[in-house]
mmCIF file of C-alpha atoms in Angstrom:
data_model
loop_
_atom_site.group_PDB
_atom_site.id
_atom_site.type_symbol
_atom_site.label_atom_id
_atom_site.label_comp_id
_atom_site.label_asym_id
_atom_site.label_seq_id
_atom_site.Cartn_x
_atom_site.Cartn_y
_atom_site.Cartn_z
ATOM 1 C CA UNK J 243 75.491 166.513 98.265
ATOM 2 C CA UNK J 244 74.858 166.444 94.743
ATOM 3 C CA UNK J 245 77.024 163.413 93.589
ATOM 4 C CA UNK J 246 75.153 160.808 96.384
ATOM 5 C CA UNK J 247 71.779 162.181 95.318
ATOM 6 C CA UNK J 248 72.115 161.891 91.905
ATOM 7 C CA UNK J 249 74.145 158.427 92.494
ATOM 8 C CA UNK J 250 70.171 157.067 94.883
ATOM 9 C CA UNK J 251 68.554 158.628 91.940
ATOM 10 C CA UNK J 252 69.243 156.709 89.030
ATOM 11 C CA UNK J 253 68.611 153.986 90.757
ATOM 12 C CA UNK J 254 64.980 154.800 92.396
ATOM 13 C CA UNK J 255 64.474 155.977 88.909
ATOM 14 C CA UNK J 256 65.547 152.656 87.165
ATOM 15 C CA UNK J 257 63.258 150.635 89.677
ATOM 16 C CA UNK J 258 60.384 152.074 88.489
ATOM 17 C CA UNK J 259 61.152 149.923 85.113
ATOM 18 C CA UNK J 260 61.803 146.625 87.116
ATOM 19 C CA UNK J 261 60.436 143.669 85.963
ATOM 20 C CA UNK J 262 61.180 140.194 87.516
ATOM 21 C CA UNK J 263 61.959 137.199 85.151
ATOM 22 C CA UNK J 264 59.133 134.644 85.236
ATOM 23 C CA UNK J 265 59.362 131.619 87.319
ATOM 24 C CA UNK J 266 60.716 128.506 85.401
ATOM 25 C CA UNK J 267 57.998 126.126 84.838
ATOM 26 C CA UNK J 268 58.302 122.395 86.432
ATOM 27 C CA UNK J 269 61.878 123.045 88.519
ATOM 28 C CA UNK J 270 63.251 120.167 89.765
ATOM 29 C CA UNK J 271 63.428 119.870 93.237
ATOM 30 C CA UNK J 272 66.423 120.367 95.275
ATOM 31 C CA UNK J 273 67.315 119.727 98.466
ATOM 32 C CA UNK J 274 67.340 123.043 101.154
ATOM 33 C CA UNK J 275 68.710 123.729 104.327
ATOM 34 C CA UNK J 276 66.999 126.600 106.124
ATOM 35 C CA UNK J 277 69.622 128.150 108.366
ATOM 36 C CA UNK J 278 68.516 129.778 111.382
ATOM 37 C CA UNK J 279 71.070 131.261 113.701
ATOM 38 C CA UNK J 280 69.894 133.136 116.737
ATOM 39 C CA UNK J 281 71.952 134.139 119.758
ATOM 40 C CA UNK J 282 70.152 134.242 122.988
ATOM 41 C CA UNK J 283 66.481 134.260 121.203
ATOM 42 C CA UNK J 284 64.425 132.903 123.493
ATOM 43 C CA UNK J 285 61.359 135.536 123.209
ATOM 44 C CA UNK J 286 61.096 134.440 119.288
ATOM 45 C CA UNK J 287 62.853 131.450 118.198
ATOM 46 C CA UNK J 288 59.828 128.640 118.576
ATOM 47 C CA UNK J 289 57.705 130.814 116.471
ATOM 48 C CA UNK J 290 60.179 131.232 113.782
ATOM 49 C CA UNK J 291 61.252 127.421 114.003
ATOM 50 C CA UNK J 292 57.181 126.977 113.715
ATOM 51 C CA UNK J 293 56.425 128.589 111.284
ATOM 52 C CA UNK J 294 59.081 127.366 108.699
ATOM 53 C CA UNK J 295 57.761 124.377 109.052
ATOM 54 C CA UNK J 296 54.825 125.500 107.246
ATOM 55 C CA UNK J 297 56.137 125.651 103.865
ATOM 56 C CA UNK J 298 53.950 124.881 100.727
ATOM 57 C CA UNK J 299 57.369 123.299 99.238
ATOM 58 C CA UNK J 300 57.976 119.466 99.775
ATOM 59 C CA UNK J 301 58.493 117.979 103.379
ATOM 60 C CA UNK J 302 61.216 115.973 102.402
ATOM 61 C CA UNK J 303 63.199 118.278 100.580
ATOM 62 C CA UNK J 304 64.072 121.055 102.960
ATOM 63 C CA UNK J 305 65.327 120.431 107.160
ATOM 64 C CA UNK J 306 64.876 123.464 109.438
ATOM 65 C CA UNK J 307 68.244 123.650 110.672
ATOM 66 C CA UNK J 308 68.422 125.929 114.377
ATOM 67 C CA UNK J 309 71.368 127.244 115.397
ATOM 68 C CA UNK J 310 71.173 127.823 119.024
ATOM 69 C CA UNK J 311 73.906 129.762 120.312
ATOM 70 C CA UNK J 312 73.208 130.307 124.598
ATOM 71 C CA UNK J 313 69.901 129.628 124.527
ATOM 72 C CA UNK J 314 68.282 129.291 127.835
ATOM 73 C CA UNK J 315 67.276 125.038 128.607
ATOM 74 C CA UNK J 316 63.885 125.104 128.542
ATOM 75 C CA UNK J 317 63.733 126.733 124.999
ATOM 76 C CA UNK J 318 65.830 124.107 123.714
ATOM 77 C CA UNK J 319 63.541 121.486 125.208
ATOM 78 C CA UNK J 320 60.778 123.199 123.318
ATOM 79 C CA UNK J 321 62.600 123.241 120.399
ATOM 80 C CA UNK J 322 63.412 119.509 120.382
ATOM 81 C CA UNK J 323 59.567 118.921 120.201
ATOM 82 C CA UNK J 324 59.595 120.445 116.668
ATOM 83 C CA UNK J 325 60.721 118.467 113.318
ATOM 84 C CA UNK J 326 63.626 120.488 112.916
ATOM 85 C CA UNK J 327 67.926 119.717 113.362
ATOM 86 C CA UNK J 328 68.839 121.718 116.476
ATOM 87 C CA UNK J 329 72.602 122.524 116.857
ATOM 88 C CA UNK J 330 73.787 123.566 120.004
ATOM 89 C CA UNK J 331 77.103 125.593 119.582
ATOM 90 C CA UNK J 332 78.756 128.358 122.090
ATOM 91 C CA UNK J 333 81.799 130.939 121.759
ATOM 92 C CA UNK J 334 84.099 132.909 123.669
ATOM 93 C CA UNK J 335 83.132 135.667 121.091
ATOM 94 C CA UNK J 336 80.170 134.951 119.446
ATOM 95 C CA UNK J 337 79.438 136.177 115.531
ATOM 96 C CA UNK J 338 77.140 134.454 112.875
ATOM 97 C CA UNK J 339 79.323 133.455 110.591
ATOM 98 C CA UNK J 340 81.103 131.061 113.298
ATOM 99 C CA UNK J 341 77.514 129.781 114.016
ATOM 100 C CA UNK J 342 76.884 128.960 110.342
ATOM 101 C CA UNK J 343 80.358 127.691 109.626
ATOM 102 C CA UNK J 344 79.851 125.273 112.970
ATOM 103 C CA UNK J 345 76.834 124.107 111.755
ATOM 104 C CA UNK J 346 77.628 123.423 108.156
ATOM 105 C CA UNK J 347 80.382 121.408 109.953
ATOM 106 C CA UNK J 348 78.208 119.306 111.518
ATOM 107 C CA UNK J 349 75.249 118.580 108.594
ATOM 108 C CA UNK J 350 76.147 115.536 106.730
ATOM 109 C CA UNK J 351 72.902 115.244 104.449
ATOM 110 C CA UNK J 352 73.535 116.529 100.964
ATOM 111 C CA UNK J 353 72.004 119.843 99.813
ATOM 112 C CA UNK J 354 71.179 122.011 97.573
ATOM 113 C CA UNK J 355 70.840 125.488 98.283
ATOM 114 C CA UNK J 356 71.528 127.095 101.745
ATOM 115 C CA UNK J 357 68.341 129.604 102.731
ATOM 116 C CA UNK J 358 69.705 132.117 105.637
ATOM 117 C CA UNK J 359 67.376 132.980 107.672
ATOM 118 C CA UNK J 360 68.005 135.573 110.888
ATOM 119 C CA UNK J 361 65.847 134.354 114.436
ATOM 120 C CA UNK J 362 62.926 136.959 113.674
ATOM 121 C CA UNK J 363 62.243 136.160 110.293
ATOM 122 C CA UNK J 364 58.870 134.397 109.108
ATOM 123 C CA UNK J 365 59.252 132.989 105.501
ATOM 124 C CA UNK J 366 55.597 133.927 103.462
ATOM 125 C CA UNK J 367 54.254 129.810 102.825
ATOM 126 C CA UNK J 368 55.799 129.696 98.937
ATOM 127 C CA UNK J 369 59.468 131.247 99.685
ATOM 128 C CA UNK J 370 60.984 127.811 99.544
ATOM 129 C CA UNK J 371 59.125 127.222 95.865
ATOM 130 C CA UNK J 372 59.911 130.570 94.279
ATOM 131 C CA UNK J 373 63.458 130.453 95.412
ATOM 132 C CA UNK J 374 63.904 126.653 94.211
ATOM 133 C CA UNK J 375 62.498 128.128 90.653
ATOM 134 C CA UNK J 376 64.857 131.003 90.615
ATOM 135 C CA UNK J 377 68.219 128.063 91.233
ATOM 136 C CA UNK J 378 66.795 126.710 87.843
ATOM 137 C CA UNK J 379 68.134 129.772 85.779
ATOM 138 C CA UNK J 380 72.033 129.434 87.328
ATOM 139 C CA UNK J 381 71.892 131.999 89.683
ATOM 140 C CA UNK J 382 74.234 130.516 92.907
ATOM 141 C CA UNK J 383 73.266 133.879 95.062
ATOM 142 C CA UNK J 384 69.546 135.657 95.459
ATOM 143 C CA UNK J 385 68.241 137.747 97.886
ATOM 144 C CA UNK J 386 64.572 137.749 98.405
ATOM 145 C CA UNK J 387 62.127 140.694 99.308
ATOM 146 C CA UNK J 388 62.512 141.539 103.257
ATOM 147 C CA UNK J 389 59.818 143.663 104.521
ATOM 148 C CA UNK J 390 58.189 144.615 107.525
ATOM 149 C CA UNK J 391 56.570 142.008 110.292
ATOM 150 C CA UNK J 392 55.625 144.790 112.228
ATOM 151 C CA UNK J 393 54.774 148.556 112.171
ATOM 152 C CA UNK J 394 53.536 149.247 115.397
ATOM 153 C CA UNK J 395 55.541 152.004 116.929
ATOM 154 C CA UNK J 396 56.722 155.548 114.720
ATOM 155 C CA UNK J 397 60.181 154.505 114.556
ATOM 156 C CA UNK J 398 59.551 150.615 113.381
ATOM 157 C CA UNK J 399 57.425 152.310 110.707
ATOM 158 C CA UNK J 400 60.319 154.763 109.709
ATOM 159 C CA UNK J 401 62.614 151.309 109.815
ATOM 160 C CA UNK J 402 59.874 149.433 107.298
ATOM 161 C CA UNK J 403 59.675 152.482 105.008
ATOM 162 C CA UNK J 404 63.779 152.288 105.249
ATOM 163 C CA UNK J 405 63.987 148.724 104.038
ATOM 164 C CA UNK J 406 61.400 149.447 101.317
ATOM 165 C CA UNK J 407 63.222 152.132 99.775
ATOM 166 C CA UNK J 408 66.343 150.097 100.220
ATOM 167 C CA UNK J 409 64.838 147.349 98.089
ATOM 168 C CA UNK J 410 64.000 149.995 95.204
ATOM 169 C CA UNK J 411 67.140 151.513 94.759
ATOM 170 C CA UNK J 412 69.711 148.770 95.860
ATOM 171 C CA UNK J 413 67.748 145.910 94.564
ATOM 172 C CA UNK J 414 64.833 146.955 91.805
ATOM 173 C CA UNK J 415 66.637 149.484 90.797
ATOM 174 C CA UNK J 416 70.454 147.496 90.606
ATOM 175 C CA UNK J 417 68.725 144.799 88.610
ATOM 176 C CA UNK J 418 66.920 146.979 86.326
ATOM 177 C CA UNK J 419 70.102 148.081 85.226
ATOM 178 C CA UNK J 420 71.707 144.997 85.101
ATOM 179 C CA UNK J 421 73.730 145.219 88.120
ATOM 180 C CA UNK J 422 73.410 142.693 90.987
ATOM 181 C CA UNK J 423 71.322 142.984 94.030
ATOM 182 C CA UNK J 424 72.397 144.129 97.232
ATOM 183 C CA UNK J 425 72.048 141.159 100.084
ATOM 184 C CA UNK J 426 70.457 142.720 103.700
ATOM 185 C CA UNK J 427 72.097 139.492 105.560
ATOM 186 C CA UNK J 428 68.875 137.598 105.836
ATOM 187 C CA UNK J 429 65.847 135.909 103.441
ATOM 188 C CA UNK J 430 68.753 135.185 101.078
ATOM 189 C CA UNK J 431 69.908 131.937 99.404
ATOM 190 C CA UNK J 432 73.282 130.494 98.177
ATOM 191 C CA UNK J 433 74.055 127.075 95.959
ATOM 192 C CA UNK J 434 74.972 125.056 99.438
ATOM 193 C CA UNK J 435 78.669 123.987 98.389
ATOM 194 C CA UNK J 436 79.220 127.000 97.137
ATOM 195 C CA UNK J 437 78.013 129.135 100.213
ATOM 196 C CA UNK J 438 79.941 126.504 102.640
ATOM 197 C CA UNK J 439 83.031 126.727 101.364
ATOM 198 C CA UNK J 440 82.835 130.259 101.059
ATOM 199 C CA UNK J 441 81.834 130.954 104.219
ATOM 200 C CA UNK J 442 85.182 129.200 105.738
ATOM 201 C CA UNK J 443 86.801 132.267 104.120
ATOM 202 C CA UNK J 444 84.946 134.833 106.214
ATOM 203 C CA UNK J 445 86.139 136.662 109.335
ATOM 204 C CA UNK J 446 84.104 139.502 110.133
ATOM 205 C CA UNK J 447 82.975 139.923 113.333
ATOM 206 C CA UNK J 448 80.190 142.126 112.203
ATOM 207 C CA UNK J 449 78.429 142.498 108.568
ATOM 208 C CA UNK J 450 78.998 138.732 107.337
ATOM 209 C CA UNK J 451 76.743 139.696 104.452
ATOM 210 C CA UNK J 452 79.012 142.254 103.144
ATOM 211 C CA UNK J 453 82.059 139.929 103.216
ATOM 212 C CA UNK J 454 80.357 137.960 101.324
ATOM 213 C CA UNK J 455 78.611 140.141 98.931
ATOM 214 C CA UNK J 456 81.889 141.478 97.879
ATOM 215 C CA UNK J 457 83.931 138.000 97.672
ATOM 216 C CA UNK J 458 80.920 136.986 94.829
ATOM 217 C CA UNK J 459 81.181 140.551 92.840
ATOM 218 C CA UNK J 460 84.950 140.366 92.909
ATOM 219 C CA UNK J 461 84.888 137.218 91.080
ATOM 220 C CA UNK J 462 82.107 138.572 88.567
ATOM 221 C CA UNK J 463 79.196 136.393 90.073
ATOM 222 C CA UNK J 464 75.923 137.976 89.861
ATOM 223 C CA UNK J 465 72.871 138.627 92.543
ATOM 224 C CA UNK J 466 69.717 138.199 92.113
ATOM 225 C CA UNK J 467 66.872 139.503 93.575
ATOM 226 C CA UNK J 468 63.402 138.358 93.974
ATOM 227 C CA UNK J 469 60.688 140.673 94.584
ATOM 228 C CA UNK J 470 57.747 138.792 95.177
ATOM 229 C CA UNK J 471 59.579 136.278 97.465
ATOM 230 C CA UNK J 472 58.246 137.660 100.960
ATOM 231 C CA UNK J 473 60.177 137.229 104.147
ATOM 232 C CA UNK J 474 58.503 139.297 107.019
ATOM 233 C CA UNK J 475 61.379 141.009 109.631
ATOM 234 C CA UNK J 476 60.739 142.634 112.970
ATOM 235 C CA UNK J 477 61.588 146.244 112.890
ATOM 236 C CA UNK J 478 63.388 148.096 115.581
ATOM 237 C CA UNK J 479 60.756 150.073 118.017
ATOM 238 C CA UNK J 480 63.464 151.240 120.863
ATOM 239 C CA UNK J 481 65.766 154.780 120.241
ATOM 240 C CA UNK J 482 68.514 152.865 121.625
ATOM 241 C CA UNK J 483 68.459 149.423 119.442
ATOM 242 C CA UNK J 484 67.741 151.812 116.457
ATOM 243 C CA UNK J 485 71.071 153.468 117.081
ATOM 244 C CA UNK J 486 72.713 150.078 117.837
ATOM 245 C CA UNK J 487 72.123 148.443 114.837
ATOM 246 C CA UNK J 488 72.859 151.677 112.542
ATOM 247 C CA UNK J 489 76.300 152.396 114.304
ATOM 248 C CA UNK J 490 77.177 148.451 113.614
ATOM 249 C CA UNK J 491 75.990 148.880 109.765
ATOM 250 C CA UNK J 492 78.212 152.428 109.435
ATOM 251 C CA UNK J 493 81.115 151.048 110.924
ATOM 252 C CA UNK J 494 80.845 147.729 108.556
ATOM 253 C CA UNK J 495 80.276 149.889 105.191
ATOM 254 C CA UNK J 496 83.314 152.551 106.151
ATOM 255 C CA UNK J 497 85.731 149.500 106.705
ATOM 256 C CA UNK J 498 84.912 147.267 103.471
ATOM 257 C CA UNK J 499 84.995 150.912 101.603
ATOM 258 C CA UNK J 500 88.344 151.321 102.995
ATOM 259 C CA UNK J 501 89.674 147.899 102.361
ATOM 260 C CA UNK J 502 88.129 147.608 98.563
ATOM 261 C CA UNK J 503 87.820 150.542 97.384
ATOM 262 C CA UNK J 504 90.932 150.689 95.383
ATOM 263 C CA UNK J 505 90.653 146.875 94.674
ATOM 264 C CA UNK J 506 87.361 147.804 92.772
ATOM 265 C CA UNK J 507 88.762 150.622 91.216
ATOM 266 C CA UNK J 508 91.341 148.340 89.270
ATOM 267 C CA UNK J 509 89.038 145.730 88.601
ATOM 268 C CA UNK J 510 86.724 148.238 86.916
ATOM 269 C CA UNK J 511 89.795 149.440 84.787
ATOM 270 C CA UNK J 512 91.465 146.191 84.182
ATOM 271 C CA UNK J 513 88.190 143.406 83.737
ATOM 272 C CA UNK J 514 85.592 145.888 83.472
ATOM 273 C CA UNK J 515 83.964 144.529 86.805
ATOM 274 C CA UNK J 516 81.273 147.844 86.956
ATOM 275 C CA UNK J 517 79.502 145.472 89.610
ATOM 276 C CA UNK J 518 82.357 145.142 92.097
ATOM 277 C CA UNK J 519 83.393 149.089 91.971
ATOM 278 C CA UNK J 520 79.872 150.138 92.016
ATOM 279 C CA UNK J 521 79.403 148.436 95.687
ATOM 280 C CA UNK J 522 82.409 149.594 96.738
ATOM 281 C CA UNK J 523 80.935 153.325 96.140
ATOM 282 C CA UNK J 524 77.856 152.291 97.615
ATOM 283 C CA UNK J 525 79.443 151.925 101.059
ATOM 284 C CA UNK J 526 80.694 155.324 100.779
ATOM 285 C CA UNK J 527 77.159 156.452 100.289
ATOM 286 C CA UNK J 528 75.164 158.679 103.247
ATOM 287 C CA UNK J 529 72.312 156.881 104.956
ATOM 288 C CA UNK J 530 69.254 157.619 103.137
ATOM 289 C CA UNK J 531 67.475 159.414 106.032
ATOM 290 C CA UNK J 532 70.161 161.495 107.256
ATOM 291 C CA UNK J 533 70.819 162.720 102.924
ATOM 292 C CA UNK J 534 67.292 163.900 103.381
ATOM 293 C CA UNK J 535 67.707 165.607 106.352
ATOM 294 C CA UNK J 536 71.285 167.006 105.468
ATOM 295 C CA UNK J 537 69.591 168.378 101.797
ATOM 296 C CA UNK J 538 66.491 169.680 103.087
ATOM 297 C CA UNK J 539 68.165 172.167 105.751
ATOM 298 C CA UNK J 540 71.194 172.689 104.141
ATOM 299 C CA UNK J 541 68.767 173.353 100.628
ATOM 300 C CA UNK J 542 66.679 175.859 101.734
ATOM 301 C CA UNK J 543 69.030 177.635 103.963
ATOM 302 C CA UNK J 544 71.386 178.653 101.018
ATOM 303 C CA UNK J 545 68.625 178.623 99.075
ATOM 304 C CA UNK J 546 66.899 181.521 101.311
ATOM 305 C CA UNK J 547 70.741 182.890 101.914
ATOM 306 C CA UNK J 548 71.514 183.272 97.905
ATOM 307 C CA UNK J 549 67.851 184.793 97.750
ATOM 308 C CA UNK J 550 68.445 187.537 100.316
ATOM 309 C CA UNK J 551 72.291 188.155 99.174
ATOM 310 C CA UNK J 552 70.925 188.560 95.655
ATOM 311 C CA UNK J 553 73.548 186.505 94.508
ATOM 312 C CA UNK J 554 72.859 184.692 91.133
ATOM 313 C CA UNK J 555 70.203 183.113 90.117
ATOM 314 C CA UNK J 556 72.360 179.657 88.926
ATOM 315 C CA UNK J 557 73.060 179.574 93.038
ATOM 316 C CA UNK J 558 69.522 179.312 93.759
ATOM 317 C CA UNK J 559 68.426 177.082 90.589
ATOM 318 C CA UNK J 560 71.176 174.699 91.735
ATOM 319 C CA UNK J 561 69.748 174.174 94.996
ATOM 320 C CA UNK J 562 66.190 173.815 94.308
ATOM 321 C CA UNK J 563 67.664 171.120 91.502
ATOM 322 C CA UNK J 564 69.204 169.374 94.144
ATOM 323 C CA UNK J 565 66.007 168.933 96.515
ATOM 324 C CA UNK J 566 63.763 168.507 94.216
ATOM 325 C CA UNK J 567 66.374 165.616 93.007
ATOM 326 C CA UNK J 568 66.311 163.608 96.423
ATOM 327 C CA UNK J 569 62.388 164.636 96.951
ATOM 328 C CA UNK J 570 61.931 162.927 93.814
ATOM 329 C CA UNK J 571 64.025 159.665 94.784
ATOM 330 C CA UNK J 572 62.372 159.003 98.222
ATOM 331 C CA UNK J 573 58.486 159.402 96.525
ATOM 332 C CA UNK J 574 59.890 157.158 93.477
ATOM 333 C CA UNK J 575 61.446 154.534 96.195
ATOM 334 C CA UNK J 576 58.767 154.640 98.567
ATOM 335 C CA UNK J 577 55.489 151.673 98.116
ATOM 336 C CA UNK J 578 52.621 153.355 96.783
ATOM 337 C CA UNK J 579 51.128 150.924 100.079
ATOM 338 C CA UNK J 580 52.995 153.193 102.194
ATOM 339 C CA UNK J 581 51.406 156.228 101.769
ATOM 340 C CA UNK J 582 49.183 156.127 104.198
ATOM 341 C CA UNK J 583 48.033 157.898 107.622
ATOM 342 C CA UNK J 584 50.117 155.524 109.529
ATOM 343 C CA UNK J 585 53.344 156.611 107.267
ATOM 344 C CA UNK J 586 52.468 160.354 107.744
ATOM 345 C CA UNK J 587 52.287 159.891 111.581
ATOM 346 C CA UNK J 588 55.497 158.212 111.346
ATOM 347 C CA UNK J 589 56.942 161.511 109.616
ATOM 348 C CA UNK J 590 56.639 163.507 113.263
ATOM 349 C CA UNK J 591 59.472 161.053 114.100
ATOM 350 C CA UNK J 592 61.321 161.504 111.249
ATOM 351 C CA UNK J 593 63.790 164.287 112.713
ATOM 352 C CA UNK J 594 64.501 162.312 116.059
ATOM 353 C CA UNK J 595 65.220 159.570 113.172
ATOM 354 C CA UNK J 596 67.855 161.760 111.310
ATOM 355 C CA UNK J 597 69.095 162.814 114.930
ATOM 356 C CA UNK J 598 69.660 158.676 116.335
ATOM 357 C CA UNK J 599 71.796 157.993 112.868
ATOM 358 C CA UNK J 600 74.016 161.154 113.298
ATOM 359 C CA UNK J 601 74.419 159.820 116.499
ATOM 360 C CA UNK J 602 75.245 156.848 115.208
ATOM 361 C CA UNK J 603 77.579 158.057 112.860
ATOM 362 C CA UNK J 604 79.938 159.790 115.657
ATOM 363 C CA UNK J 605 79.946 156.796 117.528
ATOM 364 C CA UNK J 606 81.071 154.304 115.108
ATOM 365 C CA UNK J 607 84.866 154.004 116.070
ATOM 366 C CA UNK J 608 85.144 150.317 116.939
ATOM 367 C CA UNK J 609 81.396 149.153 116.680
ATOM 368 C CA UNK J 610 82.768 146.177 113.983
ATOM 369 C CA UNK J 611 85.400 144.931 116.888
ATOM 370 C CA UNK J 612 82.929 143.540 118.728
ATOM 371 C CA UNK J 613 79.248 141.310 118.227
ATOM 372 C CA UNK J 614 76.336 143.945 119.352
ATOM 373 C CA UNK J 615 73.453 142.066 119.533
ATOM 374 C CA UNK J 616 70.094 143.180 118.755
ATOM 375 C CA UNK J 617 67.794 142.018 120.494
ATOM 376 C CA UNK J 618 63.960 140.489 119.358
ATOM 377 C CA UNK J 619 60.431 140.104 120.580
ATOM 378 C CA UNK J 620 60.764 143.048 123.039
ATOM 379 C CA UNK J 621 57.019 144.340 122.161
#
């Protein structure tokens, strides 16, 4: 317990001395396709296709670009209204990365950068500006800040706080130190050659983002991440998708640990590559809610257990070091926006929380063999 706390917080600790570069001044403009692919979402699509439209960044210079993969016929009429490039595709198997790599395929203007957005994301108005900027200091990859569209049951407000603390440590925090930012799969941004022909090179079924996360820190490219670059995701509100969508992000992280762990162990030794080996530990890492959980009881039961057996005193110092470690982390990690009596309400559902991902954990066995879907706009 004490090598995955301490590992979470460094990090939180490090974010707390984050400080984004400033925005160049008079980019040029480049060319941007917004990606969009959505399988069967109907309930959200036409706002999401809407509302990129809305961009303070130059009409001509970016295409809304819809990938519509069994949509139903009268939402692709709708969306055929809009301004936007609407490609139809369909698969025997369906995952995103065949979506993207069908579309790219079939877009013949030249770009510039490739924006990736998923089917319930809404991009704040200046995302397309501030990540044009950011392309002017030579990044090719950069995440931008994905936060909460919606905090309207206990659990979506346990899935916000999540995300947040997710951004601290694997993104603040990873930068701070000079290490790259983690990509979440959406509201990130590639140079558009670059990301095409990488993305003929993936095959996962499940946890694109990770493939490709580890293809750019293998080679030594670096992430960055954008703080104040807003785009606004729905959060999960049903036990069931909760659990979904956490057994399909264990099962991705145990398999790319598996298959690069021992890759990124040479290329630490042999190049020096601290970025690729460090991402291959992070896969290895607990979920963040279930380390609380699993320190707090386990904790204070030894802790009470050494106190009653009258065992040493280093027993019982080592335990309270240990909580008040990963206590520490989550306040560091968690928006001082956040605390709040919405949050605290939240915190009555933060066992059954703990209890869905150790669910999820047990049940993980062949979750990245197949595309599990989860599903949007089901308020």
């Amino acid at each position: 317990m004490l090598l995955p706390t301490l590992y979470i917080f460094i990090f939180s600790l490090a974010g707390l001395f984050y400080k984004q570069s400033p925005y160049p001044c008079n980019p040029r403009l480049r060319k941007i396709a917004v990606l969009i692919p959505g399988y069967k979402e109907d309930n959200v699509i036409m706002e999401v296709a809407s509302d990129a439209l809305q961009q303070d960044y130059p009409k001509e210079y970016f295409d809304v670009i819809v990938i519509a993969d069994s949509f139903q016929l009268d939402t692709l009429s709708l969306l055929k209204t809009l301004p936007i490039k609407l490609i139809e595709v369909k698969f025997d198997s369906s995952t995103k990365s065949k979506a993207l790599n069908q579309a790219m395929s079939q877009l013949y203007d030249k770009y510039d950068i490739a924006v990736i957005l998923d089917a319930d994301n809404l991009m704040a108005q200046d995302f397309l500006s501030k990540i044009n900027a950011s392309f002017e200091t030579g990044f090719i990859a950069i995440q931008g800040h994905r936060t909460a569209k919606n905090m309207d049951t206990a659990l979506a407000v346990l899935d916000a706080v999540s995300e947040e603390i997710n951004n601290h440590i694997f993104r603040k925090g990873h930068r701070a130190l000079g290490l790259s930012s983690a990509i979440i799969g959406s509201g990130m941004a590639f140079k558009y050659d670059f990301f095409k022909d990488l993305m003929l090179t993936v095959t996962a079924i499940g946890g694109f983002d990770k493939e490709i996360e580890l293809k750019l820190l293998k080679e030594g490219y670096t992430i960055q991440y954008l703080d104040d670059a807003y785009v606004f995701d729905e959060k999960v509100q049903k036990e069931e998708v909760f659990s979904n969508q956490r057994r399909r992000w264990l099962s991705v992280q145990l398999i790319y640990f598996r298959k690069d762990f021992i890759a990124s162990v040479k290329a630490l030794i042999t190049r020096g590559n601290i970025d690729y080996f460090d991402k291959a530990v992070q896969f290895i890492q607990p979920p963040r809610i279930l380390l609380l959980g699993i320190v707090l009881i386990f904790g204070i039961s030894f802790f009470l257990l050494n106190y009653i057996l009258d065992n040493p005193l280093i027993y019982i110092y080592l335990w309270i070091g240990i909580i008040l470690i990963c206590v520490l982390t989550f306040l560091f990690s968690v928006p001082v926006k956040m605390y709040n009596k919405k949050t605290l309400k939240a915190m009555i559902a933060l066992p059954k929380g703990m209890l869905l991902m150790l669910g999820s954990l047990f049940r993980i066995k062949g979750a990245n063999k197949q595309f599990i879907h989860t599903k949007h706009g089901q308020n």
